[in-house]
Amino acid sequence: MALDPALERYSRQILFREIGEAGQRKICGSRVLLCGCGALGSVLADGLTRAGVGFLRIVDRDFVELSNLQRQVLFDEADVAEGLPKAVAAGRKLARINSQVQLEPLVADIHSQNILGFADGVDLIVDGMDNFETRFLINDTSLATGTPWIYGGCIGSHGQTMTIFPGETACLRCLIEAPPGAGAAETCDTAGILAPVINVIASLQIVAALKILSGHRDQIDPALTIVDVWDGTLRKMNTRNLRDQGRCPACVGGVREWLAGTRGSQTTVLCGRNAVQVSPAERAPVSLSDLADKLRGVGEVAVNPFLLRLTVNSGEFIITVFPDGRAIIKGTQEPAVARGLYARYVGS
Amino acid sequence: MKQTVKLFARAKDLAGTDALEVELAPAARVVDLRSGLAKVCPSLNILLPSLLIAVNNEYASDDSRLPENAEVACFPPVSGG
C-alpha cells in the first residue's frame, strides 16, 4: 500500500520496524518542550524536527556567540554577526529543515513562575539545559504535571542521560539529593567540552524521545547511561529499585521545593549600578582559590581572601564571587543574563 | 577487605588516577566507602556528597552493603550541555 504523501519524507524512519506508519503518525501528533538550545539543545531540536514531531516549543535565554560554533550545530557565523538569540536562530534553521513541524521558539529564562506555562499541553520535556537548578525545576514540573522528561548532561568527554517517568521510575532527586554547591560542579565554560559527547548524549535522548512518542515507552530501561567518548566507554547504572526505597522527598513525598520557588537561586537587580546579585540555591562555602584555578583560562582573574573577580568578554562583564557563593555580576541589569553568566562560570 | 573503586569524569581528574583502593571492614556499607575515599584521596572531598556510586552496575545508596568482589564505580552528576 502506498505511503500517505504527507508521510513520504519520513519513509526511512517508517521502514524501521519499531516505528512503522502508526508510530510515525503518533510522532507527528506529539507536542514537545525543549528546555535550553545550546549544544545538547541544538542537536535535540534538529533531531526532533527531522523526526517530525508535531509541535516543538524551544525555550532559551541566551545569544549565539563565536565560542558556541564548535559544538552548537544549528548556528553559524551569520547568527553570531547578527547577535541572534539562540531560540530565534534555531527557529529559523528548523523551519527550513521541516516546515511540517509547528515551531514555537521563545527567548526566556526558565524559572519557577513560568515553567508550568511552557510545559502546558506537552507530551514530553527534553533537557538541553546547562545547570542543575533548572533541571531540578524541570523534575518538579514533570512530577507535578505527570509529563515524562529526559535528562542529559555533558562535561569534557563525559555525559549522562536518564529518562524519568514521574511516579513510575526514579526521578532526578532520587538520584541526586541536591545540586553540588556553587563552584563544586564544572561547567563547559570552565572545564571545556568535546562536541562528540554532546552528539552521543543528545542522540540517546532523541532515541528515548522517539520510543516515548511512538508508543514504545516500555522499551526504555530504568537506568542512568554514562558515556565517555575519550575512553570509548558506555555504562548503565540500573535505577530500577531506587524509587521503591521510598525516600525521595519529591517523587515519593510530594514536596516541590523548586517549583514552589522556596529552593532555587535568587537574583536582585542593584539599581543604578548596572549589576545583578545572584545568590545560589545551595548555600555552601566556596573555595575562592580553587575557583580561581578553574577560571584562569576563561578571563582575567583577581583573588584575595574576601572575593574573586573575573573579567570576561573584554571587560563587558565583571563577576565578583564571595566566599558564601553569592556573586555580583556587573555589566547587566537583566536577571536572566546574570543567572546565565553565573551558571557558566561559577556553576549552578 | 580491599575494595577497588573506578573513578570517572571529574572524580578521575581530581584524584589523578582512574582507580583507587580503599581498605574496608567486612560487611561495610557504601557510606563507609565514601568516608574511606575521603581518607585515601582528600581532593575528592568537594565531590563526595553528590558522587553517584554504582555497585555491580546498580545504583547504591549509602546504607547498601558492599558484597565481596563487587565492581564499584563513581560518577559525579554532570550539568553541562
Tab-separated table of C-alpha atoms in Angstrom:
chain	number	residue	atom	x	y	z
A	1	MET	CA	0.000	0.000	0.000
A	2	ALA	CA	1.377	3.417	-0.941
A	3	LEU	CA	2.523	5.680	1.832
A	4	ASP	CA	0.438	8.748	2.637
A	5	PRO	CA	2.237	11.594	0.730
A	6	ALA	CA	2.340	13.655	3.923
A	7	LEU	CA	4.497	10.926	5.479
A	8	GLU	CA	6.763	10.377	2.453
A	9	ARG	CA	9.614	12.407	3.957
A	10	TYR	CA	9.674	10.007	6.916
A	11	SER	CA	9.756	6.879	4.755
A	12	ARG	CA	13.144	5.645	6.023
A	13	GLN	CA	12.132	6.097	9.636
A	14	ILE	CA	8.800	4.369	8.928
A	15	LEU	CA	10.662	1.431	7.395
A	16	PHE	CA	12.318	0.927	10.773
A	17	ARG	CA	10.150	-1.862	12.185
A	18	GLU	CA	9.550	-0.421	15.663
A	19	ILE	CA	8.289	2.912	14.309
A	20	GLY	CA	6.195	1.977	11.270
A	21	GLU	CA	3.405	4.168	9.897
A	22	ALA	CA	1.392	4.002	13.108
A	23	GLY	CA	4.384	5.103	15.203
A	24	GLN	CA	5.162	7.940	12.782
A	25	ARG	CA	1.580	9.207	12.992
A	26	LYS	CA	1.919	9.303	16.763
A	27	ILE	CA	5.219	11.204	16.483
A	28	CYS	CA	3.592	13.669	14.048
A	29	GLY	CA	0.785	14.238	16.533
A	30	SER	CA	3.078	14.824	19.515
A	31	ARG	CA	3.952	18.015	21.386
A	32	VAL	CA	7.404	18.506	22.917
A	33	LEU	CA	9.022	21.140	25.137
A	34	LEU	CA	12.782	21.578	24.707
A	35	CYS	CA	14.381	23.422	27.624
A	36	GLY	CA	17.634	25.023	26.507
A	37	CYS	CA	19.011	25.318	22.976
A	38	GLY	CA	22.780	25.315	23.377
A	39	ALA	CA	24.923	22.307	22.481
A	40	LEU	CA	22.621	19.464	23.569
A	41	GLY	CA	19.596	21.561	22.643
A	42	SER	CA	20.623	22.216	19.065
A	43	VAL	CA	21.260	18.518	18.388
A	44	LEU	CA	17.956	17.673	20.106
A	45	ALA	CA	15.995	20.323	18.209
A	46	ASP	CA	17.491	19.191	14.892
A	47	GLY	CA	16.749	15.520	15.608
A	48	LEU	CA	13.205	16.065	16.840
A	49	THR	CA	12.369	18.386	13.926
A	50	ARG	CA	13.720	15.986	11.310
A	51	ALA	CA	11.921	13.077	13.006
A	52	GLY	CA	8.672	15.003	12.571
A	53	VAL	CA	7.269	15.864	15.984
A	54	GLY	CA	4.042	17.810	15.556
A	55	PHE	CA	4.893	20.746	17.788
A	56	LEU	CA	8.201	21.847	19.285
A	57	ARG	CA	8.457	24.651	21.841
A	58	ILE	CA	12.066	25.779	22.333
A	59	VAL	CA	12.917	27.963	25.328
A	60	ASP	CA	16.390	29.515	25.706
A	61	ARG	CA	17.668	32.669	27.411
A	62	ASP	CA	20.999	33.039	25.605
A	63	PHE	CA	22.533	34.634	22.491
A	64	VAL	CA	24.765	32.958	19.877
A	65	GLU	CA	28.497	33.552	20.450
A	66	LEU	CA	31.544	32.541	18.405
A	67	SER	CA	32.723	30.008	21.024
A	68	ASN	CA	29.377	28.178	20.611
A	69	LEU	CA	30.017	27.203	16.986
A	70	GLN	CA	32.467	24.384	17.838
A	71	ARG	CA	29.530	22.253	19.070
A	72	GLN	CA	26.185	24.036	18.730
A	73	VAL	CA	25.353	22.622	15.332
A	74	LEU	CA	22.310	24.726	14.448
A	75	PHE	CA	24.234	28.025	14.492
A	76	ASP	CA	26.707	29.712	12.158
A	77	GLU	CA	28.843	32.842	11.840
A	78	ALA	CA	25.942	34.869	10.408
A	79	ASP	CA	23.966	34.228	13.641
A	80	VAL	CA	26.937	35.480	15.684
A	81	ALA	CA	27.258	38.586	13.490
A	82	GLU	CA	23.540	39.320	13.906
A	83	GLY	CA	23.739	38.671	17.652
A	84	LEU	CA	20.646	36.481	17.438
A	85	PRO	CA	19.039	34.805	20.441
A	86	LYS	CA	19.586	31.052	20.206
A	87	ALA	CA	15.865	30.284	20.185
A	88	VAL	CA	15.322	32.662	17.238
A	89	ALA	CA	18.327	31.391	15.242
A	90	ALA	CA	17.226	27.794	15.919
A	91	GLY	CA	13.647	28.544	14.883
A	92	ARG	CA	14.815	29.959	11.532
A	93	LYS	CA	17.018	26.954	10.720
A	94	LEU	CA	14.463	24.399	11.851
A	95	ALA	CA	11.684	25.987	9.787
A	96	ARG	CA	13.832	25.431	6.666
A	97	ILE	CA	14.521	21.820	7.679
A	98	ASN	CA	10.912	20.747	8.223
A	99	SER	CA	8.012	23.094	7.534
A	100	GLN	CA	5.540	20.458	8.768
A	101	VAL	CA	6.643	20.977	12.366
A	102	GLN	CA	4.882	23.715	14.289
A	103	LEU	CA	7.746	25.587	15.972
A	104	GLU	CA	7.468	27.942	18.907
A	105	PRO	CA	10.855	29.492	19.725
A	106	LEU	CA	10.765	31.532	22.949
A	107	VAL	CA	13.548	33.767	24.265
A	108	ALA	CA	13.089	33.390	28.015
A	109	ASP	CA	14.777	32.460	31.268
A	110	ILE	CA	13.031	29.382	32.695
A	111	HIS	CA	12.068	29.867	36.341
A	112	SER	CA	9.504	28.671	38.873
A	113	GLN	CA	6.961	31.314	37.843
A	114	ASN	CA	6.846	30.497	34.132
A	115	ILE	CA	7.774	26.837	33.680
A	116	LEU	CA	4.228	25.481	34.065
A	117	GLY	CA	3.157	27.720	31.192
A	118	PHE	CA	5.957	26.381	28.971
A	119	ALA	CA	5.078	22.793	29.920
A	120	ASP	CA	1.350	23.267	29.339
A	121	GLY	CA	-0.089	20.753	26.874
A	122	VAL	CA	3.139	18.931	26.020
A	123	ASP	CA	3.617	15.159	25.968
A	124	LEU	CA	7.325	15.245	26.793
A	125	ILE	CA	10.012	17.571	28.180
A	126	VAL	CA	13.536	17.222	26.805
A	127	ASP	CA	16.507	18.652	28.689
A	128	GLY	CA	19.086	20.743	26.868
A	129	MET	CA	19.993	22.868	29.912
A	130	ASP	CA	23.423	23.787	31.233
A	131	ASN	CA	22.787	23.851	35.002
A	132	PHE	CA	21.372	21.688	37.794
A	133	GLU	CA	18.983	24.295	39.125
A	134	THR	CA	16.755	24.316	36.041
A	135	ARG	CA	16.907	20.526	35.899
A	136	PHE	CA	15.542	20.244	39.437
A	137	LEU	CA	12.820	22.666	38.382
A	138	ILE	CA	12.051	20.539	35.304
A	139	ASN	CA	11.962	17.475	37.585
A	140	ASP	CA	9.402	19.118	39.895
A	141	THR	CA	7.359	20.209	36.863
A	142	SER	CA	7.403	16.687	35.458
A	143	LEU	CA	6.199	15.297	38.805
A	144	ALA	CA	3.514	17.971	39.166
A	145	THR	CA	2.121	17.553	35.656
A	146	GLY	CA	2.752	13.837	35.066
A	147	THR	CA	4.874	14.632	31.991
A	148	PRO	CA	7.904	12.419	31.306
A	149	TRP	CA	11.282	14.121	30.842
A	150	ILE	CA	14.676	13.123	29.508
A	151	TYR	CA	17.725	14.318	31.448
A	152	GLY	CA	21.001	14.824	29.591
A	153	GLY	CA	24.231	16.400	30.824
A	154	CYS	CA	27.784	16.597	29.483
A	155	ILE	CA	31.202	17.867	30.502
A	156	GLY	CA	34.631	17.301	28.960
A	157	SER	CA	34.396	13.919	27.226
A	158	HIS	CA	31.780	12.607	29.677
A	159	GLY	CA	27.993	12.560	29.503
A	160	GLN	CA	24.955	11.078	31.234
A	161	THR	CA	21.293	10.604	30.368
A	162	MET	CA	18.237	9.161	32.102
A	163	THR	CA	14.522	9.119	31.251
A	164	ILE	CA	12.119	9.929	34.063
A	165	PHE	CA	8.521	8.681	34.108
A	166	PRO	CA	7.024	10.577	37.042
A	167	GLY	CA	5.558	8.336	39.693
A	168	GLU	CA	6.929	5.216	37.989
A	169	THR	CA	10.713	5.440	37.720
A	170	ALA	CA	13.388	7.104	39.825
A	171	CYS	CA	13.396	10.884	39.384
A	172	LEU	CA	16.382	13.238	39.307
A	173	ARG	CA	16.048	13.881	43.025
A	174	CYS	CA	16.040	10.141	43.820
A	175	LEU	CA	19.435	10.090	42.136
A	176	ILE	CA	20.866	13.391	43.385
A	177	GLU	CA	19.633	14.761	46.694
A	178	ALA	CA	20.789	18.308	45.920
A	179	PRO	CA	22.820	20.020	43.235
A	180	PRO	CA	26.505	20.343	44.075
A	181	GLY	CA	27.245	23.658	45.845
A	182	ALA	CA	28.349	26.727	43.903
A	183	GLY	CA	31.717	26.147	42.291
A	184	ALA	CA	31.728	22.371	43.039
A	185	ALA	CA	30.432	21.361	39.629
A	186	GLU	CA	32.406	22.059	36.500
A	187	THR	CA	30.763	23.798	33.580
A	188	CYS	CA	31.505	23.693	29.856
A	189	ASP	CA	32.955	27.194	30.220
A	190	THR	CA	35.452	26.141	32.904
A	191	ALA	CA	36.282	22.511	32.057
A	192	GLY	CA	35.642	22.526	28.316
A	193	ILE	CA	33.538	20.139	26.282
A	194	LEU	CA	34.136	17.859	23.303
A	195	ALA	CA	31.408	18.161	20.677
A	196	PRO	CA	31.178	14.383	20.087
A	197	VAL	CA	29.951	13.636	23.612
A	198	ILE	CA	27.150	16.136	23.054
A	199	ASN	CA	26.143	14.307	19.904
A	200	VAL	CA	26.188	10.920	21.640
A	201	ILE	CA	24.137	12.012	24.659
A	202	ALA	CA	21.658	14.059	22.609
A	203	SER	CA	21.277	11.127	20.204
A	204	LEU	CA	20.463	8.784	23.111
A	205	GLN	CA	17.942	11.367	24.342
A	206	ILE	CA	16.354	11.508	20.872
A	207	VAL	CA	16.050	7.707	20.772
A	208	ALA	CA	14.297	7.799	24.160
A	209	ALA	CA	12.013	10.567	22.851
A	210	LEU	CA	11.141	8.542	19.724
A	211	LYS	CA	10.353	5.490	21.880
A	212	ILE	CA	8.042	7.515	24.092
A	213	LEU	CA	6.355	9.427	21.274
A	214	SER	CA	5.854	6.366	19.027
A	215	GLY	CA	4.291	4.310	21.803
A	216	HIS	CA	7.258	2.216	22.957
A	217	ARG	CA	7.978	3.670	26.372
A	218	ASP	CA	8.130	0.135	27.781
A	219	GLN	CA	11.396	-0.309	25.847
A	220	ILE	CA	13.267	2.282	27.930
A	221	ASP	CA	15.453	0.775	30.660
A	222	PRO	CA	15.261	2.411	34.082
A	223	ALA	CA	18.930	3.358	34.165
A	224	LEU	CA	21.402	6.203	34.099
A	225	THR	CA	23.502	5.789	30.949
A	226	ILE	CA	27.065	7.057	31.355
A	227	VAL	CA	29.282	7.682	28.332
A	228	ASP	CA	32.900	8.749	27.969
A	229	VAL	CA	33.830	9.354	24.335
A	230	TRP	CA	37.553	9.764	25.059
A	231	ASP	CA	37.740	6.387	26.842
A	232	GLY	CA	35.212	4.863	24.428
A	233	THR	CA	33.017	3.523	27.245
A	234	LEU	CA	29.257	3.266	27.718
A	235	ARG	CA	27.909	2.012	31.052
A	236	LYS	CA	24.449	1.692	32.506
A	237	MET	CA	23.707	2.131	36.183
A	238	ASN	CA	20.435	0.343	36.951
A	239	THR	CA	17.969	2.526	38.873
A	240	ARG	CA	15.064	0.031	38.839
A	241	ASN	CA	14.808	-0.272	42.622
A	242	LEU	CA	15.767	3.272	43.516
A	243	ARG	CA	12.285	4.807	43.716
A	244	ASP	CA	10.973	1.837	45.716
A	245	GLN	CA	13.329	2.736	48.553
A	246	GLY	CA	10.710	5.401	49.191
A	247	ARG	CA	12.989	8.126	50.491
A	248	CYS	CA	12.663	10.721	47.736
A	249	PRO	CA	11.046	13.885	49.102
A	250	ALA	CA	9.984	14.925	45.587
A	251	CYS	CA	8.537	11.894	43.806
A	252	VAL	CA	7.501	9.879	46.870
A	253	GLY	CA	6.975	12.673	49.411
A	254	GLY	CA	5.273	15.082	47.007
A	255	VAL	CA	7.429	18.072	48.009
A	256	ARG	CA	8.024	20.510	45.122
A	257	GLU	CA	10.530	22.968	46.595
A	258	TRP	CA	11.972	24.058	43.256
A	259	LEU	CA	8.609	24.597	41.597
A	260	ALA	CA	7.274	26.370	44.685
A	261	GLY	CA	10.244	28.731	44.448
A	262	THR	CA	11.303	28.005	48.039
A	263	ARG	CA	14.508	26.486	46.702
A	264	GLY	CA	16.484	27.991	43.869
A	265	SER	CA	18.811	30.892	43.215
A	266	GLN	CA	17.651	34.429	43.910
A	267	THR	CA	18.531	37.475	41.847
A	268	THR	CA	18.409	41.105	42.915
A	269	VAL	CA	18.884	43.963	40.464
A	270	LEU	CA	21.230	46.511	42.053
A	271	CYS	CA	19.635	49.757	40.937
A	272	GLY	CA	21.906	52.371	39.438
A	273	ARG	CA	24.899	50.047	39.426
A	274	ASN	CA	24.242	48.165	36.168
A	275	ALA	CA	24.649	44.995	38.217
A	276	VAL	CA	22.674	41.984	39.449
A	277	GLN	CA	23.355	39.938	42.566
A	278	VAL	CA	22.921	36.164	42.245
A	279	SER	CA	22.510	34.086	45.427
A	280	PRO	CA	22.864	30.375	44.693
A	281	ALA	CA	20.291	27.745	45.613
A	282	GLU	CA	22.761	25.787	47.734
A	283	ARG	CA	24.436	27.977	50.354
A	284	ALA	CA	27.802	26.301	50.729
A	285	PRO	CA	31.214	27.897	51.272
A	286	VAL	CA	33.186	28.356	48.064
A	287	SER	CA	36.956	27.973	47.904
A	288	LEU	CA	37.929	31.131	46.027
A	289	SER	CA	41.432	29.812	45.296
A	290	ASP	CA	40.034	26.583	43.734
A	291	LEU	CA	37.548	28.628	41.719
A	292	ALA	CA	40.370	30.949	40.600
A	293	ASP	CA	42.317	27.910	39.316
A	294	LYS	CA	39.308	26.819	37.254
A	295	LEU	CA	38.709	30.281	35.810
A	296	ARG	CA	42.245	31.279	34.791
A	297	GLY	CA	41.720	30.128	31.213
A	298	VAL	CA	38.399	31.944	30.965
A	299	GLY	CA	39.255	35.573	31.593
A	300	GLU	CA	41.202	37.903	33.840
A	301	VAL	CA	41.070	36.646	37.449
A	302	ALA	CA	41.974	38.554	40.627
A	303	VAL	CA	41.533	36.895	44.008
A	304	ASN	CA	42.016	37.867	47.658
A	305	PRO	CA	40.676	36.232	50.845
A	306	PHE	CA	37.403	38.166	50.594
A	307	LEU	CA	36.406	37.948	46.949
A	308	LEU	CA	37.269	36.709	43.470
A	309	ARG	CA	36.881	38.995	40.489
A	310	LEU	CA	36.569	37.595	36.963
A	311	THR	CA	36.511	39.891	33.938
A	312	VAL	CA	35.131	38.365	30.731
A	313	ASN	CA	34.221	39.469	27.184
A	314	SER	CA	36.934	42.190	27.148
A	315	GLY	CA	35.505	43.882	30.216
A	316	GLU	CA	31.818	43.665	29.246
A	317	PHE	CA	31.052	41.708	32.436
A	318	ILE	CA	32.800	41.720	35.816
A	319	ILE	CA	31.775	38.826	38.061
A	320	THR	CA	32.618	39.212	41.743
A	321	VAL	CA	32.220	35.984	43.754
A	322	PHE	CA	32.115	35.969	47.562
A	323	PRO	CA	33.080	33.032	49.827
A	324	ASP	CA	29.391	32.317	50.586
A	325	GLY	CA	28.775	31.576	46.891
A	326	ARG	CA	26.985	34.856	46.213
A	327	ALA	CA	28.077	36.848	43.162
A	328	ILE	CA	27.582	40.339	41.812
A	329	ILE	CA	27.505	40.449	38.025
A	330	LYS	CA	28.355	43.909	36.735
A	331	GLY	CA	27.532	44.829	33.130
A	332	THR	CA	23.862	43.866	33.066
A	333	GLN	CA	20.541	44.710	34.665
A	334	GLU	CA	18.909	41.546	33.343
A	335	PRO	CA	18.488	38.740	35.906
A	336	ALA	CA	18.416	36.188	33.067
A	337	VAL	CA	21.804	37.350	31.753
A	338	ALA	CA	23.250	37.320	35.284
A	339	ARG	CA	21.915	33.830	36.007
A	340	GLY	CA	23.325	32.625	32.693
A	341	LEU	CA	26.788	34.014	33.462
A	342	TYR	CA	26.656	32.532	36.957
A	343	ALA	CA	25.740	29.091	35.576
A	344	ARG	CA	28.559	29.266	33.046
A	345	TYR	CA	31.401	30.428	35.233
A	346	VAL	CA	30.575	29.599	38.856
A	347	GLY	CA	28.177	26.688	38.193
A	348	SER	CA	24.659	26.191	39.498
B	1	MET	CA	38.850	-6.185	52.637
B	2	LYS	CA	40.411	-4.131	49.897
B	3	GLN	CA	37.906	-2.554	47.541
B	4	THR	CA	38.899	-1.137	44.172
B	5	VAL	CA	36.874	1.916	43.117
B	6	LYS	CA	36.797	3.048	39.499
B	7	LEU	CA	36.604	6.799	39.012
B	8	PHE	CA	35.072	8.675	36.112
B	9	ALA	CA	34.929	12.248	34.814
B	10	ARG	CA	35.919	14.897	37.344
B	11	ALA	CA	36.425	12.296	40.084
B	12	LYS	CA	39.179	10.832	37.908
B	13	ASP	CA	40.665	14.271	37.247
B	14	LEU	CA	40.677	15.312	40.915
B	15	ALA	CA	42.167	12.008	42.086
B	16	GLY	CA	44.705	11.989	39.236
B	17	THR	CA	44.003	8.281	38.677
B	18	ASP	CA	41.179	6.173	37.248
B	19	ALA	CA	41.041	3.789	40.242
B	20	LEU	CA	41.653	3.896	43.993
B	21	GLU	CA	41.930	1.155	46.617
B	22	VAL	CA	40.041	1.594	49.862
B	23	GLU	CA	40.544	-0.653	52.917
B	24	LEU	CA	37.173	-1.594	54.418
B	25	ALA	CA	35.948	-3.769	57.265
B	26	PRO	CA	33.948	-6.866	56.253
B	27	ALA	CA	30.243	-6.126	55.631
B	28	ALA	CA	30.996	-2.450	55.049
B	29	ARG	CA	28.345	-0.179	53.595
B	30	VAL	CA	28.539	2.429	50.832
B	31	VAL	CA	28.718	5.188	53.440
B	32	ASP	CA	31.945	3.595	54.759
B	33	LEU	CA	33.293	3.542	51.232
B	34	ARG	CA	32.531	7.259	50.902
B	35	SER	CA	34.459	8.093	54.089
B	36	GLY	CA	37.248	5.710	53.028
B	37	LEU	CA	37.576	7.615	49.750
B	38	ALA	CA	37.820	10.884	51.674
B	39	LYS	CA	40.736	9.449	53.672
B	40	VAL	CA	42.739	7.999	50.798
B	41	CYS	CA	42.054	10.930	48.479
B	42	PRO	CA	41.093	14.200	50.240
B	43	SER	CA	40.993	16.029	46.902
B	44	LEU	CA	37.704	14.189	46.229
B	45	ASN	CA	36.035	15.856	49.221
B	46	ILE	CA	34.364	18.590	47.180
B	47	LEU	CA	32.584	15.943	45.076
B	48	LEU	CA	31.852	13.258	47.684
B	49	PRO	CA	28.421	14.421	48.881
B	50	SER	CA	26.975	14.299	45.349
B	51	LEU	CA	29.080	11.432	43.953
B	52	LEU	CA	26.959	8.638	42.445
B	53	ILE	CA	28.141	5.170	43.418
B	54	ALA	CA	27.302	2.097	41.349
B	55	VAL	CA	27.881	-1.365	42.826
B	56	ASN	CA	27.814	-4.112	40.187
B	57	ASN	CA	26.124	-1.590	37.856
B	58	GLU	CA	23.272	-0.905	40.299
B	59	TYR	CA	22.678	2.452	41.980
B	60	ALA	CA	23.827	2.047	45.605
B	61	SER	CA	22.535	4.211	48.441
B	62	ASP	CA	24.702	4.957	51.468
B	63	ASP	CA	23.189	2.177	53.574
B	64	SER	CA	23.662	-0.548	50.922
B	65	ARG	CA	26.087	-3.295	51.921
B	66	LEU	CA	29.088	-3.904	49.701
B	67	PRO	CA	29.247	-7.522	48.589
B	68	GLU	CA	32.675	-9.147	48.253
B	69	ASN	CA	34.414	-8.778	44.908
B	70	ALA	CA	31.977	-6.051	43.892
B	71	GLU	CA	32.687	-3.795	40.963
B	72	VAL	CA	32.392	-0.246	42.285
B	73	ALA	CA	32.267	2.828	40.047
B	74	CYS	CA	31.874	6.510	40.952
B	75	PHE	CA	30.434	9.275	38.790
B	76	PRO	CA	29.796	12.902	39.625
B	77	PRO	CA	26.458	14.047	38.206
B	78	VAL	CA	27.155	16.399	35.286
B	79	SER	CA	25.341	19.590	34.433
B	80	GLY	CA	26.846	20.982	31.240
B	81	GLY	CA	25.069	20.971	27.941
